[in-house]
Coordinates of C-alpha atoms in Angstrom, one line a residue:
X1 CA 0.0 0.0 0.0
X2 CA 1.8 3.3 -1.5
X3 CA 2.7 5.6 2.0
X4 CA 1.2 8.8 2.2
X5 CA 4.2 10.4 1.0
X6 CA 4.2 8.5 -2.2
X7 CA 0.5 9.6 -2.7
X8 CA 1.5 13.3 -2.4
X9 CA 5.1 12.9 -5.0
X10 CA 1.8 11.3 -7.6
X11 CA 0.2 13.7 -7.1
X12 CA 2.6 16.9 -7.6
X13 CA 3.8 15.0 -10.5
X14 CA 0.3 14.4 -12.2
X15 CA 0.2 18.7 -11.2
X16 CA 3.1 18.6 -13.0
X17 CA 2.4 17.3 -16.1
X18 CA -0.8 19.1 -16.3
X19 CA 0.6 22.1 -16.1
X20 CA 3.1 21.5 -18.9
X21 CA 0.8 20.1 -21.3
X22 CA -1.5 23.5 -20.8
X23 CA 2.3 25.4 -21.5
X24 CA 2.5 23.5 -24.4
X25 CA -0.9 23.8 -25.9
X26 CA -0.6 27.7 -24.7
X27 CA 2.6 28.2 -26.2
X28 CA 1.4 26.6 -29.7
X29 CA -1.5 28.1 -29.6
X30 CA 0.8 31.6 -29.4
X31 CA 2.8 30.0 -32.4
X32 CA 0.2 29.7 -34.8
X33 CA -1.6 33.0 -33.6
X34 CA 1.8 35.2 -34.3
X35 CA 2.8 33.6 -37.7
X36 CA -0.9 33.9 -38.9
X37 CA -1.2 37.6 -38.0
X38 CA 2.1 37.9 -39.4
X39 CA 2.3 40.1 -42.9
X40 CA 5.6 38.8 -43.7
X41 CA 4.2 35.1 -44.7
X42 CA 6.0 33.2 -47.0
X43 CA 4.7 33.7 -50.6
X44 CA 2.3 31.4 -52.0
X45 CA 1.3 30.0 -48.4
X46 CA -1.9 32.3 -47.5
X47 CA -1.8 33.8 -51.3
X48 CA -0.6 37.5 -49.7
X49 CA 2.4 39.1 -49.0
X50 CA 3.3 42.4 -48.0
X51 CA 5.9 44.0 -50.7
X52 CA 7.7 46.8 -48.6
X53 CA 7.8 48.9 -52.2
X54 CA 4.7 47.5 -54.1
X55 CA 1.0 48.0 -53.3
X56 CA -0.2 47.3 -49.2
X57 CA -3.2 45.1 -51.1
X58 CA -0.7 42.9 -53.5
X59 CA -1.5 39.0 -53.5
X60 CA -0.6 36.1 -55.6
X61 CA -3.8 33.5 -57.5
X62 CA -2.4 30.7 -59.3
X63 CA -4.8 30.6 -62.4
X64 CA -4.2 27.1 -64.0
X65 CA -1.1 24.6 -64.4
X66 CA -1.6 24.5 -68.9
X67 CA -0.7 26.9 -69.2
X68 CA 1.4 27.4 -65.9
X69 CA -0.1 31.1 -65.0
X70 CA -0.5 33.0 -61.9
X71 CA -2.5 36.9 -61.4
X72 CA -0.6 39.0 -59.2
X73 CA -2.8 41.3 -57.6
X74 CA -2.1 45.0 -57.2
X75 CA 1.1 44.1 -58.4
X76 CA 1.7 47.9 -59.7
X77 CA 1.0 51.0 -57.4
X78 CA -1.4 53.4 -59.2
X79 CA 1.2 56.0 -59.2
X80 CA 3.9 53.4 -60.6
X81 CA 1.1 52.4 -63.7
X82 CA 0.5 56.3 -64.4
X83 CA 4.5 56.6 -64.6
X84 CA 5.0 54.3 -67.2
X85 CA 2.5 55.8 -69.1
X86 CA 3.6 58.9 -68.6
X87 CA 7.4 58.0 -69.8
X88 CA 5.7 56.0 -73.1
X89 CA 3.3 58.4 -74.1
X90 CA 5.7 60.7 -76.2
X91 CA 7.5 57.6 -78.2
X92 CA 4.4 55.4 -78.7
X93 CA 4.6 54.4 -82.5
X94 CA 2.7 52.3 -84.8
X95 CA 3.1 48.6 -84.0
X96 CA 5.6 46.9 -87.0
X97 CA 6.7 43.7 -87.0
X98 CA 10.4 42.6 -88.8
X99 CA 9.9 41.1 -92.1
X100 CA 12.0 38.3 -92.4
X101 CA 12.6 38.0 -96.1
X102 CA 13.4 41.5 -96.8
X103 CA 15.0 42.5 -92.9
X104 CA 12.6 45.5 -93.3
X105 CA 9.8 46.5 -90.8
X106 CA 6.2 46.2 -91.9
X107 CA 2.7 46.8 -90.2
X108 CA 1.9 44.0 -87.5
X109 CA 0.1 42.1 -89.3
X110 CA -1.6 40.7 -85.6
X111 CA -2.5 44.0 -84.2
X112 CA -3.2 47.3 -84.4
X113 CA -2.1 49.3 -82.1
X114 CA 0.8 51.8 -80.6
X115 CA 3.8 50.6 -79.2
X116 CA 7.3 51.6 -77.5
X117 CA 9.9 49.8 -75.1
X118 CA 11.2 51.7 -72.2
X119 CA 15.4 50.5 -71.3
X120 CA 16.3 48.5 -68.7
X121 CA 16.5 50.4 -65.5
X122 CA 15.3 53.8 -67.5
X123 CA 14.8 55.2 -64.2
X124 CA 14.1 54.6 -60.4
X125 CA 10.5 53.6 -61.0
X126 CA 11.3 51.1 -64.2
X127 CA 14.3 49.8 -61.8
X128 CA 12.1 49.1 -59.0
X129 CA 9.3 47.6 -60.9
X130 CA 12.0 44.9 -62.7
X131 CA 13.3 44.3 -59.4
X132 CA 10.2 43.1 -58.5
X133 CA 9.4 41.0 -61.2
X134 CA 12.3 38.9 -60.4
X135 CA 12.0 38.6 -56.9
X136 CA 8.3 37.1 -57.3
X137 CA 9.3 35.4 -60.3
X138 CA 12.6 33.6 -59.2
X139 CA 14.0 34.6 -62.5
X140 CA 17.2 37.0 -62.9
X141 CA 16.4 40.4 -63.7
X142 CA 19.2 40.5 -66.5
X143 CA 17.7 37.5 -68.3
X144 CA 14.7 40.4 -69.3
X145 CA 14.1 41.9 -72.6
X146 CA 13.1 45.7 -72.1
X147 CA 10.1 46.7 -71.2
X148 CA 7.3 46.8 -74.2
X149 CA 4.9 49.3 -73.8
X150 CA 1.5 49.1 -75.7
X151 CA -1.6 51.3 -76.3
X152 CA -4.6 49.9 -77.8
X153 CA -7.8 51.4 -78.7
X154 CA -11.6 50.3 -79.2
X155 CA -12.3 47.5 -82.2
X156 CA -8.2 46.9 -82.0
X157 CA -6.8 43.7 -80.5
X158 CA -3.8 41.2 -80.6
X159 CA -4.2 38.3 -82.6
X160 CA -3.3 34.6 -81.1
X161 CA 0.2 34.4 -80.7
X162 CA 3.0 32.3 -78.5
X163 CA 6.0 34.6 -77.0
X164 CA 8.5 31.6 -77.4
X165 CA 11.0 32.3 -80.3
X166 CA 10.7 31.0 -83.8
X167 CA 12.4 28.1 -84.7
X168 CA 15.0 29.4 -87.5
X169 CA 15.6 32.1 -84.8
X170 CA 15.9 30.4 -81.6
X171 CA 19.8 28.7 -83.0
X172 CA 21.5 31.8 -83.8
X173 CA 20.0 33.6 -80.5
X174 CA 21.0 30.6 -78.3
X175 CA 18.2 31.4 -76.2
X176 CA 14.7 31.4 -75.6
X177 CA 11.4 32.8 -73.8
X178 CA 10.6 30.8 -70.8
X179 CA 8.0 33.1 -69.5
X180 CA 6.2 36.4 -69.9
X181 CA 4.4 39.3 -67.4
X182 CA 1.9 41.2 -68.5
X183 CA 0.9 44.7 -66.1
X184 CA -1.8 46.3 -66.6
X185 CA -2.1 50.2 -66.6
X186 CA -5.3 51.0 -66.7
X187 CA -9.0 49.8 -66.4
X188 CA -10.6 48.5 -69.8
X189 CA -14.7 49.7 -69.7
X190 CA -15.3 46.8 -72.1
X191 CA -13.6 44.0 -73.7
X192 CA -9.4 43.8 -74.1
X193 CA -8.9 40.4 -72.1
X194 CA -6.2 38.0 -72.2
X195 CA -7.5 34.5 -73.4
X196 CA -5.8 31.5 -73.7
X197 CA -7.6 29.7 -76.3
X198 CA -5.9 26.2 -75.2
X199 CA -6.1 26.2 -71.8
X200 CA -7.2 23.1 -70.1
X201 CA -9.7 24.9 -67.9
X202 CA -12.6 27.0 -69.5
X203 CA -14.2 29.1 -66.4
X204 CA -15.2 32.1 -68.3
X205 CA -17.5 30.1 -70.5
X206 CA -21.0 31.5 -70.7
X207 CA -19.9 34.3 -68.3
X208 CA -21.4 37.1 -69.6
X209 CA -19.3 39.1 -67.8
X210 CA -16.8 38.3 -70.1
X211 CA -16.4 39.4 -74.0
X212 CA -17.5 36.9 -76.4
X213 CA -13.5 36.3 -77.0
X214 CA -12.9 36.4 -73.4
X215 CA -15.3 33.3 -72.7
X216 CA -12.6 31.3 -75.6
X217 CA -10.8 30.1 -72.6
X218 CA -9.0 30.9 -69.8
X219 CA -8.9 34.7 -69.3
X220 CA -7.8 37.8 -67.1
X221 CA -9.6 41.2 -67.2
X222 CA -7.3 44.2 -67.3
X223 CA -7.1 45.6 -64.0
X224 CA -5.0 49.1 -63.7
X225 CA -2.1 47.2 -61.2
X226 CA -2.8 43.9 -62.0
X227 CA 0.0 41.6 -63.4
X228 CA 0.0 38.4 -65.7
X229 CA 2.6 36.0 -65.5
X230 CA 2.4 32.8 -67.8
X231 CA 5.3 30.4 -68.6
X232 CA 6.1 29.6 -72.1
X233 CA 8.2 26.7 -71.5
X234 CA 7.1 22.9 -70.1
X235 CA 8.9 21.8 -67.3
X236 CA 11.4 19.8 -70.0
X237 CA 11.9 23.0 -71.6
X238 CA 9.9 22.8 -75.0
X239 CA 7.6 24.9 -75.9
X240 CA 3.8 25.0 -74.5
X241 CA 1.1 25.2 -76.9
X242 CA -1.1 25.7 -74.0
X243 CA 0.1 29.2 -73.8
X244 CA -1.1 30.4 -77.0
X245 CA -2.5 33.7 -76.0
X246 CA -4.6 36.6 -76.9
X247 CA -5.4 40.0 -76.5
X248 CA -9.1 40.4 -76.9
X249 CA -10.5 43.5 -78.8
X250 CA -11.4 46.4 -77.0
X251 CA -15.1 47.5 -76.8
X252 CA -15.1 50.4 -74.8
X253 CA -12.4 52.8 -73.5
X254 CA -8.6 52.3 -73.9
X255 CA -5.8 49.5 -72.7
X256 CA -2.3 50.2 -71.8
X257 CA -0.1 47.1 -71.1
X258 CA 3.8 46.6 -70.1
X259 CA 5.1 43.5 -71.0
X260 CA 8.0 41.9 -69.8
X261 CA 9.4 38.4 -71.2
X262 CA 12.6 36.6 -69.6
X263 CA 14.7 34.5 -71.2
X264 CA 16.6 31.3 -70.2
X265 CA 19.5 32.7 -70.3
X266 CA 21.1 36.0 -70.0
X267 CA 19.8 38.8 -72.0
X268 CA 22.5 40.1 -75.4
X269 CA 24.5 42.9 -74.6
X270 CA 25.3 46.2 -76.6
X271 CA 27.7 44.0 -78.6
X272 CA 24.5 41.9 -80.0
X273 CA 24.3 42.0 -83.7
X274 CA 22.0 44.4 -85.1
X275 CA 19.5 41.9 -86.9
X276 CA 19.5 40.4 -83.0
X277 CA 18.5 43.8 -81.7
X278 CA 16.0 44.3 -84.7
X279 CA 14.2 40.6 -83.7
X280 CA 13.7 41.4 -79.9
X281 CA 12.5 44.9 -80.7
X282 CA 9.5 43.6 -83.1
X283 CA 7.5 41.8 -80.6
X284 CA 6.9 38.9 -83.0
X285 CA 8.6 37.8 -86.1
X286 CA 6.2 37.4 -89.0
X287 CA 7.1 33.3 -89.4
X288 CA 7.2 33.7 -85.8
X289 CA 3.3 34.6 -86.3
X290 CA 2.5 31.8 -88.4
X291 CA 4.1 29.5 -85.9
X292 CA 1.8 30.9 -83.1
X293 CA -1.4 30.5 -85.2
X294 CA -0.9 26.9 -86.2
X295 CA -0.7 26.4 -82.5
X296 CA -4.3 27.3 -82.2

């Protein structure tokens, strides 16, 4: 029979180990509580993240997996889209496309609308903004083309098209497109999505919310801030048809757009050859063109 000091050592140790299982539960309970109300989450766990240059309101949606895509909300400041707009504005020019047969530029034959690139780093805005790209991107800045700035007005679009390279080019580049950002600058009244016509998923079907080409396939409305990043590339590294893409017409009011597509590798230098520099500045080469409509 346990003496009565035995009883009481029992008893203080049951005490014990009450009172540090209620520490424990306590102290977990103050775990969870602190990195849930924390705004420094790792990104992609609760879909937000607080970017100590970008919008307060900026969070991440992954869209679909073919193609790979994800819709960075408030990924621009409203100041930052007005700047870029501001430095485009007085170099906008009629969108041409490089012929390949002749090495001449000729009218886009895909769209219809005003264009301009802005240089890497222009300024302390453009800096910033590329700075960002790569750090929710995981991709070097210096693997980016510049910055390609586009205007586009009511009954105007951008035809079906894939970013990746075309094939007679992609040799003599050594490189290629692995994925492209689109920002939006502005709000669009009506119309002036971006549709993958080849997605897998189809949510925007019978939406009436969307234009009659933005219920093709998967689609983003332009959102002044808003930023779309798609990957051109599979996960082998050949090319996705899945992210053929296109800009829908506009219906009512204007769109302004920044693209930004990053390449495997790093970006040419000032000592790349001029037809190089001609093929990056035309947003897409006429065979290049074909190519993408085939894909559809």
């Amino acid at each position: 029979m346990p003496s009565q000091d035995n009883k009481m050592s029992l008893q203080h140790r049951r005490a014990h180990a009450i009172i540090l299982a209620l520490t424990v539960f306590r102290s977990c309970r103050c775990i969870r509580t602190s990195i849930g109300d924390r705004e420094d989450k790792v990104i992609g766990w609760s879909e937000k993240y607080k970017d100590p240059d970008g919008s307060p309101s900026l969070h991440i949606e992954h869209l679909s997996w073919s193609p790979r895509s994800f819709l960075y909300g408030s990924f621009l400041t409203e100041d930052e889209c007005d700047h870029l707009i501001r430095l485009a504005k007085p170099h906008m020019k009629d969108a041409t496309i490089l012929d390949q047969k002749t090495g001449k530029q000729i009218p886009n034959p895909l769209r219809q609308n005003k264009e301009t690139h802005l240089e890497i780093g222009q300024d302390e805005v453009v800096n910033k903004i590329e700075f960002r790209i790569s750090r929710y991107t995981f991709l070097p800045g210096y693997n980016g083309e510049p910055m390609h700035m586009m205007y586009t007005t009511p009954g105007h679009g951008y035809e079906a098209h894939t970013d990746w390279l075309e094939d007679w080019w992609h040799p003599q580049l050594g490189n290629e497109r692995i994925a492209t950002i689109i920002m939006y600058l502005n709000d669009v009244l009506e119309g002036g999505e971006t549709v993958f016509p080849n997605s897998t998923a189809q949510p925007n079907k019978g939406d009436a919310s969307f234009s009659t080409c933005g219920q093709k396939g998967l689609s983003v409305k332009p959102k002044k801030g808003d930023a779309l990043m798609f990957y051109n590339l599979l996960e082998n590294g050949r090319t996705d048809g899945t992210s053929l893409h296109q800009g829908c017409p506009v219906i009512r009011g204007d769109k302004w757009t920044a693209t930004k597509r990053i390449l495997v590798n790093r970006a040419p230098n000032n000592d790349a050859t001029g037809m190089f520099k001609k093929a990056i500045v035309s947003n897409m080469l006429l065979k290049g063109s074909n190519s993408g409509s085939k894909a559809a």
